[in-house]
PDB file of C-alpha atoms and ligand atoms in Angstrom:
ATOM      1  CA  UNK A1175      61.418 214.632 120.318  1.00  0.00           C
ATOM      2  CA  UNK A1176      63.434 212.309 121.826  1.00  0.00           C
ATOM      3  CA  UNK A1177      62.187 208.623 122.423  1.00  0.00           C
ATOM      4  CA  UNK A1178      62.953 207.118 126.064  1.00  0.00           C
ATOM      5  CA  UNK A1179      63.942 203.575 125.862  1.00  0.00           C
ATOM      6  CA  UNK A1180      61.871 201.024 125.106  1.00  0.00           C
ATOM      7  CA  UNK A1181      58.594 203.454 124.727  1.00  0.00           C
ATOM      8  CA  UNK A1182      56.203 202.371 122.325  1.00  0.00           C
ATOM      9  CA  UNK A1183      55.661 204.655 119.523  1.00  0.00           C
ATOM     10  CA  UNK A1184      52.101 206.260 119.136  1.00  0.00           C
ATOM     11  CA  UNK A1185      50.209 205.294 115.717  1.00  0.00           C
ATOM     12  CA  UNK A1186      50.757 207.359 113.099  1.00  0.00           C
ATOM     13  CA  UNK A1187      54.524 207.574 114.223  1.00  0.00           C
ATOM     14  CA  UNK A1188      54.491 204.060 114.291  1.00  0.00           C
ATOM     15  CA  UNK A1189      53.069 203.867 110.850  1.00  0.00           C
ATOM     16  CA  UNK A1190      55.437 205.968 109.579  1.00  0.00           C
ATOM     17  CA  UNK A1191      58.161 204.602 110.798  1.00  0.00           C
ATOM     18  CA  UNK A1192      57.457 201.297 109.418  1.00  0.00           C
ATOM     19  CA  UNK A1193      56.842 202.940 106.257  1.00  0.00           C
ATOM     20  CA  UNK A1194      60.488 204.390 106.255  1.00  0.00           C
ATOM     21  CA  UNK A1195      62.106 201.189 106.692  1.00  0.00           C
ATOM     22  CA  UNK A1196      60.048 198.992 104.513  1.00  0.00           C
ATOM     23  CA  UNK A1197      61.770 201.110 101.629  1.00  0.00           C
ATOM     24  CA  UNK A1198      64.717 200.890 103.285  1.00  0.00           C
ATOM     25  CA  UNK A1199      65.696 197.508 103.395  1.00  0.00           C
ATOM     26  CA  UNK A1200      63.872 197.154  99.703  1.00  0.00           C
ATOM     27  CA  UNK A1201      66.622 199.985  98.638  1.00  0.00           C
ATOM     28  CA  UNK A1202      69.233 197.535 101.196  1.00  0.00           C
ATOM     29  CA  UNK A1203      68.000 194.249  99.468  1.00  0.00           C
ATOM     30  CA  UNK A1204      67.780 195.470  95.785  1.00  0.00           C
ATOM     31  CA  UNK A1205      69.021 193.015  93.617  1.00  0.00           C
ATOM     32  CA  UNK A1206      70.230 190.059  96.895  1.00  0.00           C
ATOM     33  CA  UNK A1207      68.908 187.201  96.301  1.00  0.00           C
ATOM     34  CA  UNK A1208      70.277 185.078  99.103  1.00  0.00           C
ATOM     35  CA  UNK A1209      67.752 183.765 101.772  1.00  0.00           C
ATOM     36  CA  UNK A1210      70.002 184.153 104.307  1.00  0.00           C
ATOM     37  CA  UNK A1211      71.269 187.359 103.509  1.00  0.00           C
ATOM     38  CA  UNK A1212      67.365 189.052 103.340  1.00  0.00           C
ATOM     39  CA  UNK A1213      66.484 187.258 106.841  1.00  0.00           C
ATOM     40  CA  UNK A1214      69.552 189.000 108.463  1.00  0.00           C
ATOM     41  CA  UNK A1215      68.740 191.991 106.793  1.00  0.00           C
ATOM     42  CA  UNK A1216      65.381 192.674 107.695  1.00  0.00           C
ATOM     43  CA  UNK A1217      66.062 191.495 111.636  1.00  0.00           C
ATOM     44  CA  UNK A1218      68.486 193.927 111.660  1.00  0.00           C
ATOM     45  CA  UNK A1219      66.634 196.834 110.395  1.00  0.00           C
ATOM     46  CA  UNK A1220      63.478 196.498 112.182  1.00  0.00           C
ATOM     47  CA  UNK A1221      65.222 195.677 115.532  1.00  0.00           C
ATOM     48  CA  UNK A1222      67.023 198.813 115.394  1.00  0.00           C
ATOM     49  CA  UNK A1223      63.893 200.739 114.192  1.00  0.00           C
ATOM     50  CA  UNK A1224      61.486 199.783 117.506  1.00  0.00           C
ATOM     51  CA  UNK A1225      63.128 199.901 121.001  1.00  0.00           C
ATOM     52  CA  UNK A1226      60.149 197.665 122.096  1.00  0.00           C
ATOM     53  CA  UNK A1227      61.138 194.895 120.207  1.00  0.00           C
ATOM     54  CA  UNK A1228      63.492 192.554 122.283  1.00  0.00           C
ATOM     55  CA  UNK A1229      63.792 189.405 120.292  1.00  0.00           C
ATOM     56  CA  UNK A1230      63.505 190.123 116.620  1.00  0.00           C
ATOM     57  CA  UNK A1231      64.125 186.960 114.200  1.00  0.00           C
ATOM     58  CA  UNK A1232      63.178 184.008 111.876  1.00  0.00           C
ATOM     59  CA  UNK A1233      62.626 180.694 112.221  1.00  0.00           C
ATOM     60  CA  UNK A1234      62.551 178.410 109.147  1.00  0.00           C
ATOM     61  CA  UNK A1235      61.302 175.605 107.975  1.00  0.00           C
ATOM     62  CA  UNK A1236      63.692 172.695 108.371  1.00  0.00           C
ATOM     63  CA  UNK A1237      64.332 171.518 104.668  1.00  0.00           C
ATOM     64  CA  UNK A1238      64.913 167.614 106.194  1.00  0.00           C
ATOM     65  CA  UNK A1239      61.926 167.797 108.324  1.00  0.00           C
ATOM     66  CA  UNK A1240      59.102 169.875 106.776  1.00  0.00           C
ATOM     67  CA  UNK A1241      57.249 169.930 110.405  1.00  0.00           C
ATOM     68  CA  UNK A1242      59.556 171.521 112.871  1.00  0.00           C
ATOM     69  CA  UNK A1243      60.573 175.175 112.734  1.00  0.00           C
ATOM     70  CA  UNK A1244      64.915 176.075 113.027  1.00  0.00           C
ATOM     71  CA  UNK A1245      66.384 178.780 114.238  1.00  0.00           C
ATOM     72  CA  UNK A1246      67.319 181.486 111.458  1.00  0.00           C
ATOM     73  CA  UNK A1247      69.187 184.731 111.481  1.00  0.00           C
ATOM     74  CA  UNK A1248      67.862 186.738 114.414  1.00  0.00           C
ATOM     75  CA  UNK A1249      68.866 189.742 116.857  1.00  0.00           C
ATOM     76  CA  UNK A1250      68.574 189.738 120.647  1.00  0.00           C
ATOM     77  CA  UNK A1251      69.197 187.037 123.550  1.00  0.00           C
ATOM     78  CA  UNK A1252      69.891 183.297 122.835  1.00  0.00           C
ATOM     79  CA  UNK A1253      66.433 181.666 120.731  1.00  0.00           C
ATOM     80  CA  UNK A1254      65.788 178.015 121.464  1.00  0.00           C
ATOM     81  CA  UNK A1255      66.425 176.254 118.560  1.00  0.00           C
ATOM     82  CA  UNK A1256      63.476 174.136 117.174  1.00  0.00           C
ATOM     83  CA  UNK A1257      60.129 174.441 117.800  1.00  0.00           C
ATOM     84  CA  UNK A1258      57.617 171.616 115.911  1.00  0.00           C
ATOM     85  CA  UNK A1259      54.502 173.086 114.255  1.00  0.00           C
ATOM     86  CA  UNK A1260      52.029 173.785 116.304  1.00  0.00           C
ATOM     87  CA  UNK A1261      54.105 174.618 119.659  1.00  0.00           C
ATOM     88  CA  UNK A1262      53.770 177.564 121.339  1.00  0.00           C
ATOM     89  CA  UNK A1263      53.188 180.939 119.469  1.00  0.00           C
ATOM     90  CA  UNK A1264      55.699 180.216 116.281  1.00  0.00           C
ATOM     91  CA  UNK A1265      54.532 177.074 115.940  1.00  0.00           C
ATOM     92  CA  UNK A1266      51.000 177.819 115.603  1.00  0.00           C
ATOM     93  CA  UNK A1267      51.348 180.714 112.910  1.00  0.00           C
ATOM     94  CA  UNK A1268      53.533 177.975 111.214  1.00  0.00           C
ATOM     95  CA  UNK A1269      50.997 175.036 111.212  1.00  0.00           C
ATOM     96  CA  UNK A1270      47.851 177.963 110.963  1.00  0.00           C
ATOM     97  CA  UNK A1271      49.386 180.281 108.297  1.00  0.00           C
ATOM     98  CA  UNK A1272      48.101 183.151 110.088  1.00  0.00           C
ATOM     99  CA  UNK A1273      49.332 185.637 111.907  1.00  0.00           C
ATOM    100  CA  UNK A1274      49.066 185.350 115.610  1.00  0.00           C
ATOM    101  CA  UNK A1275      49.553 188.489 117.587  1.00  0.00           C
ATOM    102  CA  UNK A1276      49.661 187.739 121.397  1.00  0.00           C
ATOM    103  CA  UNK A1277      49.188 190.715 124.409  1.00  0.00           C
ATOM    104  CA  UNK A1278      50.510 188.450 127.278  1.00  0.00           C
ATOM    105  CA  UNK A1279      52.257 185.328 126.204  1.00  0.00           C
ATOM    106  CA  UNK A1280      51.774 184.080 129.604  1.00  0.00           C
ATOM    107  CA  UNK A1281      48.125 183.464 129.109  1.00  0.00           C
ATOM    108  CA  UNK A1282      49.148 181.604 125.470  1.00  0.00           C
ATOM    109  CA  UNK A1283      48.819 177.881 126.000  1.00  0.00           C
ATOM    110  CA  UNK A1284      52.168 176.128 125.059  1.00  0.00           C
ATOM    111  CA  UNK A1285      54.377 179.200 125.039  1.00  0.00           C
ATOM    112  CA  UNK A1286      57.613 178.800 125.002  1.00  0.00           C
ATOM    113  CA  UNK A1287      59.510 180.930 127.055  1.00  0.00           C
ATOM    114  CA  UNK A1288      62.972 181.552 125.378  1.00  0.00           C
ATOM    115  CA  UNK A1289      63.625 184.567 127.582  1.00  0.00           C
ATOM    116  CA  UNK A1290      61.611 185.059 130.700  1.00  0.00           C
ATOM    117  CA  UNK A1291      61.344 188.778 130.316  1.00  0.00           C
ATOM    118  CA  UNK A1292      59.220 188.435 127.474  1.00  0.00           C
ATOM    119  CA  UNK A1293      55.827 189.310 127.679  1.00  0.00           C
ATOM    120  CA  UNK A1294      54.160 189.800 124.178  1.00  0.00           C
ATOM    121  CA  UNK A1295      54.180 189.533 120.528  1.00  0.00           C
ATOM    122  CA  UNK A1296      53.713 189.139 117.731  1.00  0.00           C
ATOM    123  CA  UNK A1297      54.643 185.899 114.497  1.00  0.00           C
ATOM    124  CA  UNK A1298      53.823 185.944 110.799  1.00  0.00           C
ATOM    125  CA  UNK A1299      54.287 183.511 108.679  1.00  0.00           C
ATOM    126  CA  UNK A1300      56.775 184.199 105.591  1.00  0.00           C
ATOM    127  CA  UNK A1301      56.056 182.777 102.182  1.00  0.00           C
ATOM    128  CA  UNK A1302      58.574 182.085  99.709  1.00  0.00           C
ATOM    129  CA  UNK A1303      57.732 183.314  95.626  1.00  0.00           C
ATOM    130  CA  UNK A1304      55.497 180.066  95.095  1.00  0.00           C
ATOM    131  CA  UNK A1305      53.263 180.744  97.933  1.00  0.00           C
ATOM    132  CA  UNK A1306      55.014 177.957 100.262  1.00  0.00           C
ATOM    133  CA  UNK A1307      55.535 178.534 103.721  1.00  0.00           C
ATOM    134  CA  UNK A1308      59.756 178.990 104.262  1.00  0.00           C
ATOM    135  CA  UNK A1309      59.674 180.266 107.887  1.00  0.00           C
ATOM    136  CA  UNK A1310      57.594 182.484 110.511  1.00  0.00           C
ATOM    137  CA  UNK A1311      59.249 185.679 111.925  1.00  0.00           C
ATOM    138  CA  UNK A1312      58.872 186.372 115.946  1.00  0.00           C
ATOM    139  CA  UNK A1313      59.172 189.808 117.412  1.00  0.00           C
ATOM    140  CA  UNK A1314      59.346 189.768 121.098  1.00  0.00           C
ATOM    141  CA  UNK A1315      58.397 192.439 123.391  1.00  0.00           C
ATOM    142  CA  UNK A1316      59.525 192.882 127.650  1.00  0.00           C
ATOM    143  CA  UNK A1317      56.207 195.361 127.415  1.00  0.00           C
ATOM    144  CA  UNK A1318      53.010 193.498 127.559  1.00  0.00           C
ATOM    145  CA  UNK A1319      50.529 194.326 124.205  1.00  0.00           C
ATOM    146  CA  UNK A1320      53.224 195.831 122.626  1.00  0.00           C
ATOM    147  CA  UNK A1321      52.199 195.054 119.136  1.00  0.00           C
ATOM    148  CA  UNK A1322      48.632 195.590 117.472  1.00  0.00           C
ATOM    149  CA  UNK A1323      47.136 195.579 113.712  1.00  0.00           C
ATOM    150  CA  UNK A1324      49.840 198.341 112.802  1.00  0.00           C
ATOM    151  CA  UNK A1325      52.615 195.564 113.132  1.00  0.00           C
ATOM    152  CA  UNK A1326      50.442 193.017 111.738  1.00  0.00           C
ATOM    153  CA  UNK A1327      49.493 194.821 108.586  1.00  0.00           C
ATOM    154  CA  UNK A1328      53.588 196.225 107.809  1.00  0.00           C
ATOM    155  CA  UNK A1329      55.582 193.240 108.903  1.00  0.00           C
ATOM    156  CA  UNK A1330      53.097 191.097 106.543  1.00  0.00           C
ATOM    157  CA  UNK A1331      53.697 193.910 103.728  1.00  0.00           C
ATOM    158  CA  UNK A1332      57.623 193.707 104.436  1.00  0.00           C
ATOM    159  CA  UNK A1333      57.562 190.184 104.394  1.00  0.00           C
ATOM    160  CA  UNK A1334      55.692 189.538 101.771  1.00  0.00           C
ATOM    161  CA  UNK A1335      57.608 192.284  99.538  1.00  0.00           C
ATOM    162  CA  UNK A1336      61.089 190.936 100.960  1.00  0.00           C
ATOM    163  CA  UNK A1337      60.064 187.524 100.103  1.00  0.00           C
ATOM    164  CA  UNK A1338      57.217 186.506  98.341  1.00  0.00           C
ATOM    165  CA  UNK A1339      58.414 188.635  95.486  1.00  0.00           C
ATOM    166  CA  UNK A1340      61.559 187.397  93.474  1.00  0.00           C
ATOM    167  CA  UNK A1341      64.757 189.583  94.795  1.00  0.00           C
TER     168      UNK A1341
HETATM  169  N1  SME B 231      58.164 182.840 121.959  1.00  0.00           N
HETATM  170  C1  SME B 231      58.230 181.836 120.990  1.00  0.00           C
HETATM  171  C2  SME B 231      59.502 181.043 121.085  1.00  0.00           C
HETATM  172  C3  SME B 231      60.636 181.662 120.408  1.00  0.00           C
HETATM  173  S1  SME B 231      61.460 182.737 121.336  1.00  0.00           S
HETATM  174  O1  SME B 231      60.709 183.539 122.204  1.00  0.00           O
HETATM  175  C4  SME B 231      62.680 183.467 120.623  1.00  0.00           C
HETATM  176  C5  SME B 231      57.042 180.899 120.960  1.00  0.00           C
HETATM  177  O2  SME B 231      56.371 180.625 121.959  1.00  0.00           O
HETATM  178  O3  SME B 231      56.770 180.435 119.889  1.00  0.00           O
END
């Protein structure tokens, strides 16, 4: 059936979807090993496999200063480009570790708003093969609670196969 635009898939579609393109951009990715190159990858794929998501993209760990998040390879409207740890939503899953998945970033103290039209979502944090953190990746949402433990538990299993693993 068709999907109008911007609907938010029901569970078990959701599920499977994300299952579908987790193997996808493993099969995509097979045998890259640039950082880069995976980042843009994966924004890619799982902005074109939601309409819901809006702002789909990575922000990485500055290598000169190891406390402020950069702007990485990302899909949708302009991103700002730094953010220090502990700012706003990326920020905090940067200087937490843990995922922080947020229905109305309105209410979120110290949100940044980027894009005024967004209204939830959801940041992981993304570990390189030694178990150090190397970025955080932000999907964006115009809908409000957009995103629940389905995205939680796949984006951390795509991130953590896309990079935790060696390509
Ligand atoms: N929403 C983020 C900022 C990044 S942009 O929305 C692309 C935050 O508060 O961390």
């Amino acid at each position: 059936m068709a999907e109008a635009f911007n609907e938010i898939p029901l569970p078990a579609e959701k599920a499977l979807r994300y299952a579908a393109v987790a193997e996808e951009i493993a099969a995509v990715l097979d045998g890259e090993p640039n950082v880069v190159a995976r980042m843009a990858t994966v924004s890619s794929m799982l902005s074109n496999s939601f309409s819901q998501y809006f702002w789909t993209g990575f922000y990485v760990v500055d290598e000169t200063k190891s406390d402020e998040l950069v702007v990485g390879p990302y899909q949708g409207t302009l991103g700002c480009m730094r953010i220090a740890f502990g700012r706003g939503v990326c920020g905090t899953a940067a200087a937490t570790q843990v995922t922080q998945v947020v229905e109305d970033v309105h209410a979120f103290p110290g949100h940044i708003a980027c894009d005024g039209r967004s209204a939830s979502e959801i940041v992981v944090p993304v570990f390189g093969p030694g178990g150090k953190l190397i970025a955080v990746f932000d999907v964006d949402s115009d809908q409000p609670a957009a995103f629940d433990s389905i995205d939680q538990e796949w984006l951390e299993r795509i991130l953590s196969q896309t990079f935790s693993a060696a390509a």
